[in-house]
Coordinates of C-alpha atoms and ligand atoms in Angstrom, one line a residue:
M1 CA -35.4 48.4 -12.1
A2 CA -34.6 44.9 -10.8
D3 CA -32.6 44.5 -7.6
Y4 CA -30.0 42.4 -9.4
D5 CA -28.8 41.5 -12.9
L6 CA -28.2 37.9 -12.0
A7 CA -29.4 35.7 -9.2
I8 CA -27.8 32.3 -8.7
I9 CA -29.4 29.4 -6.8
G10 CA -26.6 27.1 -5.4
G11 CA -23.3 27.9 -3.7
G12 CA -21.4 24.9 -4.9
L13 CA -18.4 25.2 -7.3
N14 CA -20.7 26.0 -10.3
G15 CA -22.6 28.7 -8.5
V16 CA -19.7 30.5 -7.0
S17 CA -17.7 30.3 -10.3
V18 CA -20.6 32.0 -12.1
A19 CA -20.9 34.6 -9.3
R20 CA -17.2 35.4 -9.5
D21 CA -17.2 35.7 -13.3
A22 CA -20.3 37.8 -13.5
A23 CA -19.4 40.1 -10.6
G24 CA -16.0 40.7 -12.3
R25 CA -17.7 41.7 -15.5
G26 CA -19.7 44.3 -13.7
L27 CA -23.1 42.6 -13.1
R28 CA -25.0 43.0 -9.9
V29 CA -25.0 39.5 -8.5
I30 CA -26.7 37.7 -5.7
L31 CA -25.9 34.0 -4.8
L32 CA -28.3 32.0 -2.6
E33 CA -27.0 28.9 -0.9
Q34 CA -29.4 27.0 1.4
G35 CA -26.7 25.5 3.6
D36 CA -22.9 26.2 3.7
L37 CA -21.0 27.2 0.6
G38 CA -19.6 24.0 -1.0
G39 CA -21.5 22.0 1.5
A40 CA -22.6 19.3 -1.0
A41 CA -20.8 17.7 -3.9
S42 CA -18.2 20.4 -4.2
S43 CA -16.5 19.4 -0.9
A44 CA -16.8 15.6 -1.5
T45 CA -14.7 15.2 -4.6
S46 CA -11.6 13.2 -5.3
R47 CA -9.8 16.5 -5.6
L48 CA -8.3 15.9 -9.0
I49 CA -7.5 18.7 -11.5
H50 CA -6.8 16.6 -14.5
G51 CA -7.3 15.9 -18.2
D52 CA -8.6 12.5 -17.1
L53 CA -6.8 9.5 -18.5
S54 CA -10.1 7.5 -18.8
V55 CA -11.4 10.2 -21.2
L56 CA -8.2 9.9 -23.2
E57 CA -8.8 6.1 -23.3
R58 CA -12.2 6.8 -24.8
R59 CA -10.5 9.0 -27.4
G60 CA -11.8 12.3 -26.1
F61 CA -8.6 14.1 -27.2
F62 CA -10.2 17.5 -27.6
R63 CA -11.7 17.3 -24.1
V64 CA -8.5 16.2 -22.5
R65 CA -6.6 19.0 -24.2
R66 CA -9.1 21.6 -23.0
A67 CA -9.0 20.2 -19.5
L68 CA -5.2 20.3 -19.4
A69 CA -5.3 23.9 -20.6
E70 CA -7.6 24.6 -17.6
R71 CA -5.2 22.8 -15.3
D72 CA -2.5 25.2 -16.5
I73 CA -4.7 28.2 -15.6
W74 CA -5.5 26.8 -12.2
L75 CA -1.7 26.5 -11.5
R76 CA -1.3 30.1 -12.4
T77 CA -4.3 31.5 -10.6
A78 CA -4.6 29.3 -7.5
P79 CA -1.0 28.0 -6.7
H80 CA -1.9 27.7 -3.0
L81 CA -4.9 25.4 -3.6
V82 CA -3.8 23.5 -6.7
R83 CA -0.6 21.5 -6.4
P84 CA 1.2 19.5 -9.1
Q85 CA 1.8 15.9 -8.1
R86 CA 3.4 12.9 -9.6
F87 CA 0.8 10.1 -10.3
V88 CA 2.0 6.5 -10.4
I89 CA 0.4 3.7 -12.3
P90 CA 1.9 0.3 -11.4
A91 CA 2.1 -1.8 -14.6
H92 CA -0.1 -4.9 -14.4
S93 CA 0.0 -7.7 -16.9
D94 CA -3.7 -8.6 -16.3
E95 CA -5.0 -5.1 -17.2
R96 CA -4.1 -2.6 -20.0
P97 CA -0.8 -3.7 -21.7
S98 CA 2.2 -1.7 -20.7
W99 CA 2.9 -0.4 -24.2
L100 CA -0.7 0.9 -24.4
L101 CA -0.5 2.7 -21.1
R102 CA 2.9 4.2 -22.0
S103 CA 1.5 5.4 -25.3
W104 CA -1.5 7.1 -23.6
L105 CA 0.8 8.9 -21.2
L106 CA 3.1 10.1 -24.0
L107 CA 0.0 11.5 -25.7
Y108 CA -1.2 13.0 -22.4
D109 CA 2.1 14.8 -22.1
R110 CA 1.8 16.1 -25.7
L111 CA -1.7 17.3 -25.2
A112 CA -0.7 19.5 -22.2
P113 CA -0.2 23.1 -23.4
G114 CA 3.0 24.8 -22.3
M115 CA 4.5 21.5 -21.1
R116 CA 5.0 23.2 -17.7
L117 CA 4.9 20.0 -15.6
P118 CA 7.5 17.2 -15.7
V119 CA 6.7 14.6 -18.5
S120 CA 5.8 11.0 -17.9
E121 CA 8.4 8.3 -17.4
T122 CA 8.8 4.6 -16.7
V123 CA 10.2 3.8 -13.2
D124 CA 11.7 0.6 -11.9
V125 CA 9.7 0.3 -8.7
T126 CA 12.2 -2.3 -7.2
H127 CA 14.6 0.6 -6.8
H128 CA 12.4 3.7 -6.7
P129 CA 10.8 5.1 -3.5
V130 CA 7.4 4.8 -5.0
G131 CA 7.8 1.0 -4.8
N132 CA 8.3 0.9 -1.1
A133 CA 4.6 0.9 -0.4
L134 CA 3.7 -1.5 -3.2
K135 CA 3.4 -5.3 -3.1
R136 CA 5.7 -7.4 -5.1
P137 CA 5.8 -8.4 -7.9
F138 CA 5.2 -4.9 -9.4
G139 CA 8.4 -4.3 -11.3
T140 CA 7.5 -1.4 -13.4
A141 CA 5.3 1.7 -13.0
F142 CA 4.6 4.8 -15.0
E143 CA 4.8 8.2 -13.5
Y144 CA 3.1 11.3 -14.9
S145 CA 2.1 14.7 -13.8
D146 CA -1.4 16.0 -12.8
C147 CA -2.7 18.1 -10.0
V148 CA -4.6 17.9 -6.7
V149 CA -6.9 20.6 -5.4
D150 CA -8.4 21.6 -2.1
D151 CA -11.9 21.4 -3.4
S152 CA -13.9 23.1 -0.6
R153 CA -11.3 25.9 -0.3
L154 CA -11.6 26.5 -4.1
V155 CA -15.3 27.1 -3.6
I156 CA -14.6 29.6 -0.8
A157 CA -11.8 31.4 -2.7
N158 CA -14.3 31.9 -5.6
A159 CA -16.9 33.2 -3.3
V160 CA -14.5 35.6 -1.5
D161 CA -13.4 37.0 -4.9
A162 CA -17.0 37.3 -6.0
A163 CA -17.9 39.2 -2.8
E164 CA -14.9 41.5 -3.2
R165 CA -16.0 42.3 -6.7
G166 CA -19.5 43.3 -5.4
A167 CA -21.5 40.0 -5.3
D168 CA -23.9 39.5 -2.5
I169 CA -23.1 36.0 -1.2
R170 CA -25.7 34.5 1.1
S171 CA -25.3 31.2 2.8
G172 CA -28.2 29.8 4.9
A173 CA -30.6 31.3 2.2
R174 CA -32.9 28.9 0.5
C175 CA -34.7 30.0 -2.7
V176 CA -38.3 28.7 -2.2
R177 CA -40.0 30.2 -5.2
A178 CA -39.0 31.9 -8.5
D179 CA -41.7 33.5 -10.7
R180 CA -40.8 34.4 -14.2
S181 CA -42.0 37.4 -16.3
D182 CA -39.7 39.8 -18.0
T183 CA -37.8 39.6 -14.7
W184 CA -37.5 37.0 -12.0
R185 CA -39.2 37.5 -8.7
L186 CA -37.6 35.3 -6.0
A187 CA -38.8 34.4 -2.6
V188 CA -36.0 33.4 -0.2
I189 CA -35.9 32.1 3.4
D190 CA -32.7 33.9 4.4
R191 CA -31.5 32.7 7.8
G192 CA -35.1 32.4 9.0
H193 CA -36.4 35.6 7.4
R194 CA -38.6 35.7 4.3
R195 CA -37.2 38.1 1.6
V196 CA -38.4 38.9 -1.8
M197 CA -36.1 40.2 -4.5
T198 CA -36.1 40.7 -8.3
S199 CA -33.4 39.8 -10.8
L200 CA -33.1 40.3 -14.6
A201 CA -31.6 36.7 -15.0
L202 CA -31.5 33.5 -13.0
A203 CA -28.9 30.7 -12.9
N204 CA -30.0 27.4 -11.5
A205 CA -26.7 25.9 -10.2
S206 CA -28.2 23.6 -7.6
G207 CA -26.3 20.5 -8.5
A208 CA -28.1 17.3 -7.7
W209 CA -31.2 19.4 -6.7
T210 CA -31.4 20.9 -10.3
A211 CA -34.4 18.9 -11.4
S212 CA -36.3 19.4 -8.1
V213 CA -35.5 23.1 -8.1
S214 CA -36.9 23.4 -11.6
E215 CA -40.0 21.6 -10.7
T216 CA -40.8 22.9 -7.3
V217 CA -39.2 26.4 -7.1
L218 CA -39.2 27.5 -10.8
R219 CA -42.4 25.4 -11.5
M220 CA -41.1 24.5 -14.9
P221 CA -40.8 21.0 -16.5
P222 CA -37.6 19.6 -15.0
P223 CA -34.6 18.8 -17.3
N224 CA -34.2 15.1 -18.0
L225 CA -31.6 14.5 -15.3
G226 CA -30.7 11.6 -13.0
A227 CA -28.2 11.7 -10.2
D228 CA -25.4 9.5 -9.0
V229 CA -23.5 9.4 -5.8
M230 CA -19.7 9.2 -5.8
S231 CA -17.9 8.1 -2.7
Q232 CA -14.4 7.7 -1.3
I233 CA -12.8 6.4 1.9
I234 CA -10.2 8.0 4.2
V235 CA -7.8 5.7 6.0
R236 CA -4.5 6.2 7.8
R237 CA -1.5 7.1 5.6
L238 CA -0.5 4.1 3.6
F239 CA 2.7 5.4 2.0
D240 CA 5.4 8.0 2.7
T241 CA 5.9 9.5 -0.7
D242 CA 4.0 12.5 -2.0
N243 CA 2.6 10.6 -5.0
V244 CA -0.9 9.8 -6.1
Y245 CA -1.3 6.1 -7.0
V246 CA -3.6 5.1 -9.8
F247 CA -4.7 1.5 -9.7
Q248 CA -6.3 -0.5 -12.4
N249 CA -8.9 -2.5 -10.7
D250 CA -9.8 -5.9 -12.1
D251 CA -13.1 -4.5 -13.5
G252 CA -11.3 -1.9 -15.5
Q253 CA -12.0 1.0 -13.1
L254 CA -9.2 3.4 -12.2
I255 CA -8.9 3.8 -8.4
F256 CA -6.9 6.8 -7.0
A257 CA -5.1 6.7 -3.6
S258 CA -3.7 10.2 -2.7
P259 CA -2.0 11.7 0.4
Y260 CA -4.6 13.5 2.4
Q261 CA -4.0 16.0 5.2
R262 CA -0.5 14.8 6.0
D263 CA -1.5 11.7 8.0
F264 CA -4.2 10.1 5.8
T265 CA -4.9 8.5 2.5
L266 CA -8.0 9.3 0.3
I267 CA -9.1 6.3 -1.8
G268 CA -11.8 6.5 -4.5
T269 CA -13.9 6.8 -6.4
V270 CA -16.9 4.6 -6.7
R271 CA -20.2 5.6 -8.2
Q272 CA -23.8 4.4 -7.9
A273 CA -27.1 5.6 -9.2
F274 CA -29.1 7.7 -6.7
R275 CA -32.7 8.7 -6.0
G276 CA -33.7 10.7 -2.9
D277 CA -32.7 13.7 -1.0
P278 CA -29.2 14.8 -2.1
A279 CA -28.6 16.3 1.3
I280 CA -28.6 12.7 2.7
V281 CA -26.1 10.7 0.8
A282 CA -24.1 7.8 2.3
M283 CA -21.7 5.2 1.0
A284 CA -22.9 1.5 0.9
A285 CA -20.9 -1.0 3.0
G286 CA -20.2 -3.0 -0.2
Q287 CA -18.5 0.0 -1.8
V288 CA -16.3 0.5 1.3
A289 CA -15.2 -3.2 1.0
Y290 CA -14.7 -2.8 -2.8
L291 CA -12.2 0.1 -2.3
C292 CA -10.4 -1.7 0.5
D293 CA -10.0 -4.8 -1.7
A294 CA -8.8 -2.6 -4.6
A295 CA -6.1 -1.0 -2.3
N296 CA -5.1 -4.4 -0.9
R297 CA -4.3 -5.7 -4.4
Y298 CA -1.5 -3.1 -4.6
F299 CA -0.4 -1.8 -1.2
R300 CA 1.7 -3.9 1.2
E301 CA -0.2 -2.5 4.2
R302 CA -3.6 -4.2 4.3
I303 CA -6.8 -2.2 5.2
D304 CA -10.3 -3.4 5.9
P305 CA -13.5 -1.5 6.5
S306 CA -12.7 -1.1 10.2
D307 CA -9.7 1.0 9.2
V308 CA -11.9 3.6 7.5
V309 CA -11.7 6.8 9.4
R310 CA -14.4 8.6 7.4
T311 CA -16.3 8.2 4.2
V312 CA -16.9 11.1 1.8
S313 CA -19.9 11.0 -0.6
G314 CA -21.6 13.6 -2.8
A315 CA -24.4 13.5 -5.3
N316 CA -24.0 14.9 -8.8
A317 CA -26.6 15.6 -11.5
I318 CA -26.1 13.6 -14.7
P319 CA -28.1 13.3 -17.9
A320 CA -30.8 10.7 -17.4
P321 CA -30.4 7.5 -19.4
G322 CA -31.9 8.1 -22.8
G323 CA -31.9 11.8 -22.2
K324 CA -29.8 14.4 -24.1
R325 CA -26.2 13.4 -23.9
A326 CA -24.2 16.1 -22.3
V327 CA -20.4 16.1 -22.2
R328 CA -19.0 16.8 -18.8
D329 CA -17.6 20.2 -19.7
S330 CA -20.7 21.7 -21.4
A331 CA -23.3 20.6 -18.9
M332 CA -25.3 23.8 -19.3
T333 CA -28.5 25.0 -20.9
F334 CA -29.8 28.5 -21.7
D335 CA -33.4 29.3 -22.1
R336 CA -35.0 32.6 -23.0
P337 CA -38.5 32.5 -24.4
R338 CA -39.8 35.7 -26.0
G339 CA -40.6 38.3 -23.5
K340 CA -39.4 36.2 -20.5
A341 CA -36.3 36.7 -18.4
P342 CA -33.3 34.5 -19.2
L343 CA -32.6 31.2 -17.3
L344 CA -29.2 29.4 -17.2
T345 CA -29.1 25.9 -15.9
L346 CA -25.7 24.4 -15.0
F347 CA -25.3 20.9 -13.7
G348 CA -22.6 18.3 -13.1
G349 CA -19.4 18.9 -14.9
D350 CA -16.1 18.7 -13.2
I351 CA -13.9 20.9 -11.0
T352 CA -11.2 21.1 -13.7
T353 CA -13.4 22.9 -16.3
S354 CA -15.6 24.8 -13.8
R355 CA -13.9 28.2 -14.6
L356 CA -14.5 27.7 -18.3
R357 CA -18.1 26.6 -17.8
A358 CA -18.8 29.7 -15.7
E359 CA -17.2 31.9 -18.3
R360 CA -19.3 30.4 -21.1
A361 CA -22.5 30.6 -19.0
V362 CA -22.0 34.3 -18.2
S363 CA -21.1 35.0 -21.8
R364 CA -24.6 33.7 -22.8
L365 CA -25.9 36.9 -21.1
T366 CA -23.9 39.3 -23.2
P367 CA -26.8 40.2 -25.5
F368 CA -28.8 41.4 -22.4
Y369 CA -26.3 43.6 -20.5
P370 CA -23.3 45.7 -21.2
M371 CA -20.5 43.7 -19.6
S372 CA -16.7 43.7 -19.6
P373 CA -14.8 40.9 -21.4
R374 CA -13.8 37.5 -20.1
W375 CA -11.2 37.9 -17.4
T376 CA -10.9 34.9 -15.0
A377 CA -8.2 33.0 -17.0
K378 CA -5.6 35.6 -15.9
A379 CA -6.7 36.8 -12.5
P380 CA -5.4 35.0 -9.4
L381 CA -7.9 33.9 -6.8
P382 CA -7.5 35.5 -3.4
G383 CA -4.2 34.6 -1.9
G384 CA -2.9 33.1 -5.3
D385 CA -0.7 36.0 -6.4
F386 CA 2.5 34.0 -6.5
A387 CA 4.1 31.4 -8.8
W388 CA 3.3 27.8 -7.9
A389 CA 7.0 27.0 -8.0
Q390 CA 7.4 29.5 -5.2
F391 CA 5.2 27.6 -2.8
D392 CA 8.1 26.5 -0.6
H393 CA 9.5 30.0 -0.6
E394 CA 6.1 31.3 0.7
V395 CA 6.2 28.7 3.5
D396 CA 9.8 29.7 4.4
A397 CA 8.8 33.4 4.4
A398 CA 5.9 32.6 6.7
R399 CA 8.2 30.9 9.1
Q400 CA 10.5 33.8 9.1
R401 CA 7.7 36.3 9.9
W402 CA 5.8 34.1 12.4
R403 CA 8.7 32.3 14.1
F404 CA 6.4 30.3 16.3
L405 CA 5.0 28.3 13.3
T406 CA 6.3 24.8 12.8
E407 CA 6.9 23.7 9.2
P408 CA 3.7 21.6 8.9
Q409 CA 1.7 24.5 10.4
A410 CA 3.1 27.0 7.9
Q411 CA 2.5 24.5 5.1
R412 CA -1.1 24.1 6.0
L413 CA -1.7 27.9 6.4
V414 CA 0.0 28.8 3.1
A415 CA -1.9 26.0 1.3
A416 CA -5.2 27.3 2.7
Y417 CA -4.8 31.1 2.5
G418 CA -1.8 31.7 0.2
S419 CA -0.5 35.2 0.5
R420 CA -3.5 36.1 2.6
I421 CA -2.0 34.3 5.6
A422 CA -1.2 37.7 7.0
A423 CA -4.9 38.5 7.3
V424 CA -5.2 35.4 9.6
L425 CA -2.1 35.8 11.7
G426 CA -1.7 39.6 11.7
D427 CA 1.2 40.8 13.8
A428 CA 1.1 37.9 16.3
K429 CA 4.4 37.5 18.0
D430 CA 3.7 34.1 19.5
R431 CA 1.0 31.5 19.5
A432 CA -0.7 33.0 22.6
D433 CA -1.5 36.1 20.5
L434 CA -3.7 33.9 18.3
G435 CA -6.2 33.2 21.1
P436 CA -7.5 29.8 22.4
A437 CA -6.3 26.6 20.7
F438 CA -8.7 24.0 19.4
G439 CA -6.7 20.8 18.8
P440 CA -3.1 21.1 17.8
E441 CA -3.7 23.4 14.8
L442 CA -6.7 25.6 15.0
T443 CA -6.6 28.9 16.8
G444 CA -9.2 31.5 17.9
A445 CA -7.7 34.0 15.3
E446 CA -8.3 31.6 12.5
V447 CA -11.8 30.8 13.6
R448 CA -12.7 34.5 13.9
Y449 CA -11.2 35.1 10.4
L450 CA -13.2 32.3 8.9
M451 CA -16.4 33.6 10.5
A452 CA -15.8 37.2 9.5
R453 CA -14.4 36.7 6.0
E454 CA -15.5 33.2 4.8
W455 CA -19.1 32.8 6.0
A456 CA -18.3 30.1 8.5
R457 CA -21.2 29.8 10.9
F458 CA -21.0 26.3 12.5
P459 CA -18.2 24.1 13.7
D460 CA -18.6 21.7 10.7
D461 CA -18.2 24.6 8.3
I462 CA -14.7 24.9 9.7
L463 CA -13.8 21.3 10.6
W464 CA -14.8 19.8 7.2
R465 CA -14.8 22.5 4.6
R466 CA -12.7 25.7 5.4
T467 CA -10.2 23.2 6.9
K468 CA -10.2 19.4 7.3
L469 CA -9.1 19.6 10.9
G470 CA -12.1 17.6 11.9
L471 CA -10.0 14.5 11.1
T472 CA -7.7 15.1 14.1
M473 CA -9.6 17.3 16.5
P474 CA -10.5 15.7 19.9
A475 CA -14.1 15.7 20.9
A476 CA -13.5 18.1 23.8
D477 CA -11.9 20.6 21.5
R478 CA -14.9 20.4 19.1
E479 CA -17.2 21.3 22.0
A480 CA -14.9 24.2 23.0
L481 CA -14.9 25.4 19.3
A482 CA -18.7 25.3 19.2
A483 CA -18.9 27.4 22.4
F484 CA -16.3 29.8 21.1
M485 CA -18.2 30.2 17.8
A486 CA -21.5 30.7 19.5
S487 CA -20.1 33.5 21.6
S488 CA -18.3 35.2 18.7
V489 CA -20.1 37.9 16.8
C490 CA -18.0 38.4 13.8
S491 CA -20.1 36.4 11.3
P492 CA -21.0 38.3 8.2
G493 CA -24.7 38.7 8.2
S494 CA -24.8 40.2 4.8
G495 CA -23.1 39.1 1.6
L496 CA -20.1 41.3 2.3
P497 CA -17.3 39.9 4.3
G498 CA -17.5 41.3 7.8
S499 CA -15.1 43.6 9.5
Y500 CA -12.2 41.8 11.1
E501 CA -9.1 43.0 12.9
P502 CA -6.2 40.4 12.7
P503 CA -4.2 39.6 15.8
G504 CA -1.8 42.2 17.0
K505 CA -4.1 45.0 15.8
L506 CA -6.9 44.6 18.3
Ligands
FAD1 C1 -17.8 12.3 -5.0 C2 -17.4 13.2 -6.2 C3 -16.1 13.2 -6.7 C4 -15.8 14.1 -7.7 N1 -14.5 14.2 -8.1 C5 -14.1 15.1 -9.0 C6 -12.7 15.2 -9.3 O1 -11.8 14.6 -8.8 N2 -12.4 16.1 -10.3 C7 -13.3 16.9 -10.9 O2 -12.9 17.7 -11.8 N3 -14.6 16.8 -10.6 C8 -15.0 15.9 -9.7 N4 -16.4 15.8 -9.3 C9 -17.3 16.7 -10.0 C10 -17.4 18.0 -9.3 O3 -17.1 18.0 -7.9 C11 -18.8 18.5 -9.4 O4 -19.2 18.6 -10.7 C12 -19.0 19.9 -8.8 O5 -18.5 20.1 -7.5 C13 -20.5 20.2 -8.8 O6 -20.7 21.4 -8.3 P1 -22.2 22.0 -8.2 O7 -22.0 23.4 -7.9 O8 -22.9 21.7 -9.5 O9 -23.0 21.2 -7.1 P2 -23.0 21.2 -5.6 O10 -21.6 21.4 -5.0 O11 -23.7 20.0 -5.1 O12 -23.8 22.5 -5.2 C14 -25.2 22.7 -5.4 C15 -25.6 23.6 -4.2 O13 -27.0 24.0 -4.4 C16 -27.6 24.2 -3.2 N5 -29.0 24.3 -3.3 C17 -29.9 23.4 -3.8 N6 -31.1 23.8 -3.8 C18 -31.1 25.1 -3.3 C19 -32.1 26.1 -3.1 N7 -33.4 25.9 -3.3 N8 -31.7 27.3 -2.6 C20 -30.4 27.6 -2.4 N9 -29.4 26.6 -2.6 C21 -29.8 25.4 -3.0 C22 -27.1 23.0 -2.4 O14 -27.2 23.2 -1.0 C23 -25.7 22.8 -2.9 O15 -24.7 23.4 -2.0 C24 -16.8 15.0 -8.3 C25 -18.1 14.9 -7.8 C26 -18.4 14.1 -6.8 C27 -19.8 14.0 -6.3

């Protein structure tokens, strides 16, 4: 008998979503990630959970409706990670006519099932707070509802749920060879040790590495894929409201500017074709200038490339020009030659429809195993067992229980861990119970939790993916964090989250 029912190569959003779905349906699953979970494209996104207005503009009505239905599911299953926001498009006489924009937005409202979020409206920016940050002469803007997600924590939440349902999640484990017969035989370098394992089916969810994994690991003809790099910039906070601004650039591109980690603004996205190693992606200087110029057309406060605090880039697999056209939410192939073990290949796609993509992928395996029915549309992700409208109540409750928390600290912790905040803070009575501090926010207790329960191994895993506290942490604190992590022994060596006693129970 094979060691596993399903082995997955790649611990980005596609891989962990498949792992979660399959483990919850009773399959024996192993996920192999060569670096950190979500360490590639899945932590470099523009963080939008949306139907995508540009798809609506291209008349992709069915796709938009399906994505909006998924948005609704995310709000119910991950209310801590996915937050509704009001998006603002300033009307611009040089671009799409106002009547057209307004019509698209009315249709966008109508396509959203359930109508759970406030509908779109026209606002007079000369008297509305959203206008404070904008240059004159924008007189009118359109507001509509969509959502923003903490992308890298969404990856982790999926992985935690998969592990709790029995999946073996291995970061730092690179699949170097996969031989196919009636089962798969995989060779893996797992944190420096060579391991061999067998699996009844294999999923290649290696993102921008998909073609090279096919060619060099599976030794099969690679799918006809190209890759592009998408990039964003992070600058200081440019506006006080909690809106996401959508700007029509003069080349027709839509540029998003969203609040980021309280004190910053994330501006993107730009795209360029890519060849090379997806682990080494960088934003071109011309693209940084392009995004600054786009923002300067609209915001009163000017920015230039020297204001950029950080750039964020990720490579995504896309169908090669002339290759088979794949729509963004069905970027998946399934292959099962007679007598050979099944192979699923998932590439690209978006965050919004990742749950559905995983559900469909795992469903392709139903002829091969007994498995329980689809389940992820109704099951909350870890920490997500409350209604999204109750988010502020959860923050208040956290401040009642841990009285030393400031409002922003409680907000950050509830947004990251949801109802599992107690697993991080335990019975701590004051901040000193949480161990050493690294910067103004991070504590020893949180670091130990992330190492024991969320596969964090190195400072960057915490500073840029489990949290985004790298943006504000002083260099000396980073060094102290590195030393603390090196001396802590609570990292899960296996796929199961390690044992961890929260503060106050030591
Ligand atoms: C910049 C950017 C912005 C985006 N913005 C949005 C957005 O706003 N909204 C939206 O819905 N979607 C967005 N997307 C799309 C979405 O983020 C991606 O489709 C999704 O994250 C891709 O996930 P993935 O798992 O396929 O790839 P990845 O996250 O890249 O994961 C692939 C993983 O495979 C691992 N791997 C590769 N080879 C091996 C091997 N041999 N062994 C083990 N592991 C291996 C890699 O280390 C990597 O971690 C964006 C994408 C990018 C790049």
